[in-house]
CSV table of C-alpha atoms in Angstrom, one decimal:
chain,number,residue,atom,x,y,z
A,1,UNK,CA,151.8,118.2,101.4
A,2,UNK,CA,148.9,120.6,100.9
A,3,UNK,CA,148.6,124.7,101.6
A,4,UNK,CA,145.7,126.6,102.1
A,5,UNK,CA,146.8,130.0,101.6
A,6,UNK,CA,150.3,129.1,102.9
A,7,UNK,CA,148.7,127.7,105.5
A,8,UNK,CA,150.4,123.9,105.4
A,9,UNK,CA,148.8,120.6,106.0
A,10,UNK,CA,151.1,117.8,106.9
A,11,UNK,CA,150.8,114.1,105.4
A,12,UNK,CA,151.1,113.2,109.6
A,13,UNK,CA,147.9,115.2,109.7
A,14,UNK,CA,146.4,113.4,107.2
A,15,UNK,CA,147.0,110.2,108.4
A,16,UNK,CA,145.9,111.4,112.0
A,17,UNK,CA,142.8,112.8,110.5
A,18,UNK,CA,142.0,109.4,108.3
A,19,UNK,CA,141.0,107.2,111.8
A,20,UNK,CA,137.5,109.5,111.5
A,21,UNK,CA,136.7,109.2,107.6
A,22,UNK,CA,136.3,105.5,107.2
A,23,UNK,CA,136.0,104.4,103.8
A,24,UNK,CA,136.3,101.6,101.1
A,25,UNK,CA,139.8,101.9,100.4
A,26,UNK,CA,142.8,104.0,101.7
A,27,UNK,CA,143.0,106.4,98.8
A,28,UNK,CA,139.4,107.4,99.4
A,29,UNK,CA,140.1,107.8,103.8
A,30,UNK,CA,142.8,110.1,102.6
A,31,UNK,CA,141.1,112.2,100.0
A,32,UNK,CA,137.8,112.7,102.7
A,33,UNK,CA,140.2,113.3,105.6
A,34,UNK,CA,142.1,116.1,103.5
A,35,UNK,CA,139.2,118.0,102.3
A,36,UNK,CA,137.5,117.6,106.3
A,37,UNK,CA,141.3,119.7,106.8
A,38,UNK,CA,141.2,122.2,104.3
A,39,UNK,CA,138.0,123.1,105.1
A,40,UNK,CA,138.3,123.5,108.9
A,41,UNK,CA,141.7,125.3,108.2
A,42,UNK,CA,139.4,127.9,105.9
A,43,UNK,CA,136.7,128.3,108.7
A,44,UNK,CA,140.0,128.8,110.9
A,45,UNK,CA,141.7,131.9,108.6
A,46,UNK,CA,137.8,133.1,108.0
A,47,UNK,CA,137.5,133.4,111.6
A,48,UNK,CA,140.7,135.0,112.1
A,49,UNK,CA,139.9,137.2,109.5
A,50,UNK,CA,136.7,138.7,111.0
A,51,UNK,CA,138.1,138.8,114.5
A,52,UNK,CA,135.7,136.4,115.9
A,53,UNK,CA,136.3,133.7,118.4
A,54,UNK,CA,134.7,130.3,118.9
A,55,UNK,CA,135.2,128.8,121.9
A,56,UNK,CA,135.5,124.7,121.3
A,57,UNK,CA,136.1,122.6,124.0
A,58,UNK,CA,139.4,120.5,123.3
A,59,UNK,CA,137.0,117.0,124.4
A,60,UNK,CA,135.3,118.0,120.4
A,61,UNK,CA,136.5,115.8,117.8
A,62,UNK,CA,137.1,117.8,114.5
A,63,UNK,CA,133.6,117.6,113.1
A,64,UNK,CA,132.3,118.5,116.0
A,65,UNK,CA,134.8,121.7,116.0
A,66,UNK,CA,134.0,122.3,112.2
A,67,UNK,CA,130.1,122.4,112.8
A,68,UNK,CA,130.7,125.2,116.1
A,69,UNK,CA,133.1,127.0,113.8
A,70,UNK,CA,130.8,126.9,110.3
A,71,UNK,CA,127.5,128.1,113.1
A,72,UNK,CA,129.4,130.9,113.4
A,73,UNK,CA,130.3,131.8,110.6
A,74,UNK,CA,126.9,131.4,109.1
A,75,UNK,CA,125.5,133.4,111.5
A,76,UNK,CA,128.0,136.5,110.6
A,77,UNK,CA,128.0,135.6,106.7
A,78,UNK,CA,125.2,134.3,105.4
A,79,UNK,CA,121.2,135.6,105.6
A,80,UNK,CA,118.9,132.1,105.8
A,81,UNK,CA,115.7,133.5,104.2
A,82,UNK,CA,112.6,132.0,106.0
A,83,UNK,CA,109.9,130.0,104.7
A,84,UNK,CA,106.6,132.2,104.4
A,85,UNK,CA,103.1,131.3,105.0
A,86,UNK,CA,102.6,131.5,101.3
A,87,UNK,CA,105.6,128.8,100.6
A,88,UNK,CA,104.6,126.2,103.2
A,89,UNK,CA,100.9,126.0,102.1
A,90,UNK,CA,102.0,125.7,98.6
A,91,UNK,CA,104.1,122.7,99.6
A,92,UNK,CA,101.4,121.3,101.8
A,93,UNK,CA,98.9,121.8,98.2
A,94,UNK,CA,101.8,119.8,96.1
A,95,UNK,CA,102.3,116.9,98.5
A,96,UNK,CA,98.7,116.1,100.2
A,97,UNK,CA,99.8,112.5,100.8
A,98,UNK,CA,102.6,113.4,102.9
A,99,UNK,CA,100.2,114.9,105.5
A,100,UNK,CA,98.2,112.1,106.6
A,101,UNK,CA,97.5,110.3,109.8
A,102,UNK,CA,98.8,106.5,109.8
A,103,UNK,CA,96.2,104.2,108.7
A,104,UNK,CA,94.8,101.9,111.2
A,105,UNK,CA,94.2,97.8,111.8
A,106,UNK,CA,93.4,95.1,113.9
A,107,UNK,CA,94.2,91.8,112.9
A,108,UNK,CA,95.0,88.3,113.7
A,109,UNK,CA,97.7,85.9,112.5
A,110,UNK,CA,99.1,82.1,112.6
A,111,UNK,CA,103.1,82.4,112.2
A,112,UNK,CA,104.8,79.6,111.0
A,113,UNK,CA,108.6,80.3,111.6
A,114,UNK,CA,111.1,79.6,109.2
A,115,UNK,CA,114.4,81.5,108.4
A,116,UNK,CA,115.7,82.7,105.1
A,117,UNK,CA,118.8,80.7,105.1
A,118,UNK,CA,117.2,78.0,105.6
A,119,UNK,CA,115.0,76.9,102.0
A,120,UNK,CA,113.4,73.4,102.6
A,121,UNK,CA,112.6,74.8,106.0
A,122,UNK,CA,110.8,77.7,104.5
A,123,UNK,CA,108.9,75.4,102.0
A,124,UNK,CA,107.9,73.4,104.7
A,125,UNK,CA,106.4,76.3,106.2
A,126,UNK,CA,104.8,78.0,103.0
A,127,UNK,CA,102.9,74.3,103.0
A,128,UNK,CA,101.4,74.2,106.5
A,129,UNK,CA,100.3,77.9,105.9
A,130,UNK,CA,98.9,76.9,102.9
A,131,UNK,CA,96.8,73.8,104.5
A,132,UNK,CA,96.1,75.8,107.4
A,133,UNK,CA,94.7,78.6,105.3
A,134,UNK,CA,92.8,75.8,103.2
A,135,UNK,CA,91.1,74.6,107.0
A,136,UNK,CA,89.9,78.5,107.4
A,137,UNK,CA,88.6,78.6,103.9
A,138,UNK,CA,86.9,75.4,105.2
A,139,UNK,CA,85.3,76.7,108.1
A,140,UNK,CA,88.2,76.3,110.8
A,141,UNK,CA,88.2,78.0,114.2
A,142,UNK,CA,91.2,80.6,113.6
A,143,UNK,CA,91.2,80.6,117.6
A,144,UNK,CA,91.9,76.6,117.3
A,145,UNK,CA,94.3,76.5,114.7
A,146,UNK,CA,96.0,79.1,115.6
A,147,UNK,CA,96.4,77.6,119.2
A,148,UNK,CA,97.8,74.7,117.6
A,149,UNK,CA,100.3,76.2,114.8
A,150,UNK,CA,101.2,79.8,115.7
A,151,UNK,CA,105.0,80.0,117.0
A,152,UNK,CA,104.0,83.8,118.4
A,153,UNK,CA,103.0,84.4,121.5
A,154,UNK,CA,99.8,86.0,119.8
A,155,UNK,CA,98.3,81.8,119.9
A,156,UNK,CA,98.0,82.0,123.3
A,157,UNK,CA,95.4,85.1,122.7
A,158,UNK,CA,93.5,84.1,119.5
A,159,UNK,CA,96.1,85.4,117.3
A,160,UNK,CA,95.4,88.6,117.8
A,161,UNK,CA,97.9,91.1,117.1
A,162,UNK,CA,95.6,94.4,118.5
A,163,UNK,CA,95.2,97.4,116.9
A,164,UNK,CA,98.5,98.1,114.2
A,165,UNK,CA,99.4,101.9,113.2
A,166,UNK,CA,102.0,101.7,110.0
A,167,UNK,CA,106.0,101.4,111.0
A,168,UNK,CA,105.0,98.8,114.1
A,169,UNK,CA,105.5,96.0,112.0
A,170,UNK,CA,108.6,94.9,109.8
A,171,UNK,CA,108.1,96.3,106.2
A,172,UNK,CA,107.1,93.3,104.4
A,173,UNK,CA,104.3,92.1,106.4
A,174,UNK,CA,103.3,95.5,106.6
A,175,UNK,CA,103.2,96.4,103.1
A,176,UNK,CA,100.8,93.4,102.4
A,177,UNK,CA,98.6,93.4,105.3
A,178,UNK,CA,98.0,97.2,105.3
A,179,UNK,CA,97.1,96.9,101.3
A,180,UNK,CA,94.8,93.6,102.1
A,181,UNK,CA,90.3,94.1,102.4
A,182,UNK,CA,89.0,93.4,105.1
A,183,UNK,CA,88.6,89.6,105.9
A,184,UNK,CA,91.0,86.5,105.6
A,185,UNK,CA,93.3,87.0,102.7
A,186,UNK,CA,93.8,84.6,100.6
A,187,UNK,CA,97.3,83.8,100.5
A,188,UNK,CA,100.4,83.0,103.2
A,189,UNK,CA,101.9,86.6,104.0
A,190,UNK,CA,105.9,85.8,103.3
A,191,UNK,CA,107.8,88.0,106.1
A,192,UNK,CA,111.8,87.2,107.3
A,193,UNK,CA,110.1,85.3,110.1
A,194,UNK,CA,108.3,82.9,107.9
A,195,UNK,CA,104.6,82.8,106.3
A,196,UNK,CA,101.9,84.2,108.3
A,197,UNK,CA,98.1,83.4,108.1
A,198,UNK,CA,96.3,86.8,108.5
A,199,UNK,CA,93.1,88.0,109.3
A,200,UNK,CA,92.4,91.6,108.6
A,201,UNK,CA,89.1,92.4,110.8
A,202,UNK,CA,88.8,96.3,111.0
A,203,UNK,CA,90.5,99.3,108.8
A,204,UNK,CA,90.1,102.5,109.4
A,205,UNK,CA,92.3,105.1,106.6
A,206,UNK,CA,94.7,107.6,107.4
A,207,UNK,CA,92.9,111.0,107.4
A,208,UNK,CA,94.2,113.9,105.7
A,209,UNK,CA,95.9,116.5,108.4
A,210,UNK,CA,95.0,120.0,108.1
A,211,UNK,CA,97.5,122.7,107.2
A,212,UNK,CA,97.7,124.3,110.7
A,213,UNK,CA,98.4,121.0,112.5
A,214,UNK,CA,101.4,120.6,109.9
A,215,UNK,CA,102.5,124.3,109.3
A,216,UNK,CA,105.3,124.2,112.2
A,217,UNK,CA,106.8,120.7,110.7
A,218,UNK,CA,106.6,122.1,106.6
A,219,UNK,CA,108.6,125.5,107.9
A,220,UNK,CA,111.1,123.6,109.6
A,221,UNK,CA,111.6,121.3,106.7
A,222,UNK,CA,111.9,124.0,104.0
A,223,UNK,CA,114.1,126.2,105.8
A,224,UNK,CA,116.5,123.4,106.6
A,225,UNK,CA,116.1,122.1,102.9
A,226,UNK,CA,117.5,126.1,102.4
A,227,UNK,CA,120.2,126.1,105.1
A,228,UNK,CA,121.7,123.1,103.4
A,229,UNK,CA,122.0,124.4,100.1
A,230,UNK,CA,123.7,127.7,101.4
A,231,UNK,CA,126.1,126.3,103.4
A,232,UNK,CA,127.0,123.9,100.4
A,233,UNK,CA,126.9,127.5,98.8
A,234,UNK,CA,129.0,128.9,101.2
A,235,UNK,CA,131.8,126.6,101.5
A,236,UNK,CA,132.2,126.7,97.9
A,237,UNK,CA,133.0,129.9,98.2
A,238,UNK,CA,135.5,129.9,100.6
A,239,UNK,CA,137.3,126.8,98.2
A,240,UNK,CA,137.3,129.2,95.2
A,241,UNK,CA,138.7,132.3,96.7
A,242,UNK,CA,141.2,130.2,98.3
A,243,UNK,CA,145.2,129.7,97.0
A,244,UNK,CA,144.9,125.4,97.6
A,245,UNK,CA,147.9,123.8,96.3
A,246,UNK,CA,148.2,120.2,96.3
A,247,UNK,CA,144.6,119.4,96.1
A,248,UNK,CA,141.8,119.7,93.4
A,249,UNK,CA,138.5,119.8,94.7
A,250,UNK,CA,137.4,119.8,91.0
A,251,UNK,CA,139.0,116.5,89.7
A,252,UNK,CA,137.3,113.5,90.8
A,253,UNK,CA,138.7,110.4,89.0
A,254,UNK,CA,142.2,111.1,89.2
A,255,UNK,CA,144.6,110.9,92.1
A,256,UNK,CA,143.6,114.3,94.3
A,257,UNK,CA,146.0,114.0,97.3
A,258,UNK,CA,149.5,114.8,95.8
């Protein structure tokens, strides 16, 4: 059984609350499904305290209800500074690379398939790339071959995969082929689908955005990155000025639901 300020919270509650705190073991449902109650019974007697209401529709599960009740609470307690002009082009200044348009391609692959699972099917594939890439290096048509090999519906076009922005492509394939000169490179491009023959034929870099075109998105950023940290803040403060019996927010290796 736990209090908060003579306020009691039942082990039936707990175990009600636990369905909505998944976790690795029972001990650790419990302990996350207590402090969710302690701390929605605090923005309860906080509310109660300052007289003010919070209308929560009974459909709201209890995070939803926690999050209405701490906005309002906020709101009457706590003063979110807001990022100046000054802060967000000091931010922009310290992290340049941040603020870039996405890089651009156009290129052309051969894909021949072969899952991870499966290994002699994979080193069967890493060998066809490999001769295919040797036929290229000795003058092949990349059309032809990749007419004849490529299990992506890119064959039936020349292999061409158009014009690639970063994030359209899975991460591995991306991370090579993005990095890669123009030209053929000149090695199979190992992706989850298999090896991939690729042809890089136009780049153009990410250019660097100006500070006006990115002002909106750093303000929003730092101001949240500030609203976190005092509600953390805040919350804390309600623990501590609390009388909570039968739970330590402050001990983390021992048993904390007693």
């Amino acid at each position: 059984m736990i209090t908060v300020n003579q306020t009691t919270i039942s082990e039936a509650q707990i175990l009600q609350e636990m369905q909505y705190h998944p976790a690795e073991d029972h001990r650790s449902a419990m302990i996350n499904a207590a402090e969710s109650l302690i701390i929605g019974e605090l923005f309860n007697q906080r509310l109660d305290e300052l007289k003010l209401s919070c209308s929560v529709s009974s459909q709201n599960n209890e995070e939803q209800k926690q999050n209405a009740m701490l906005n309002k609470l906020i709101e009457h307690d706590v003063a979110l500074p807001h990022a100046s002009e000054q802060e967000c082009e000091h931010y922009y200044s310290q992290n340049l690379s941040k603020f870039t348009s996405s890089p651009l391609i156009a290129a052309r692959h051969i894909l021949i398939p072969a899952t991870i699972e499966d290994e002699s099917a994979r080193a069967k594939a890493l060998e066809t790339a490999e001769s295919i890439l040797q036929a290229l290096q000795d003058g092949g048509s990349f059309s032809e071959l990749a007419a004849q090999f490529s299990k992506c519906d890119s064959a039936k076009i020349n292999g061409e995969l158009g014009q690639l922005s970063k994030g359209q492509t899975v991460a591995e394939f991306e991370r090579q082929v993005f990095a890669a000169e123009i030209g053929l490179i000149k090695h199979p491009v190992e992706s989850r689908f298999g090896f991939h023959i690729v042809s890089v034929d136009y780049k153009e870099p990410g250019a660097q955005l100006p500070f006006e075109a990115v002002k909106a998105r750093i303000k929003e950023y730092l101001e949240k990155k500030v609203e976190r940290k005092a509600i953390a803040q805040y919350i804390e403060q309600l623990i501590s000025n609390a009388e909570i019996e039968g739970f330590d927010f402050n001990v983390s290796n021992s048993p904390l639901v007693q």
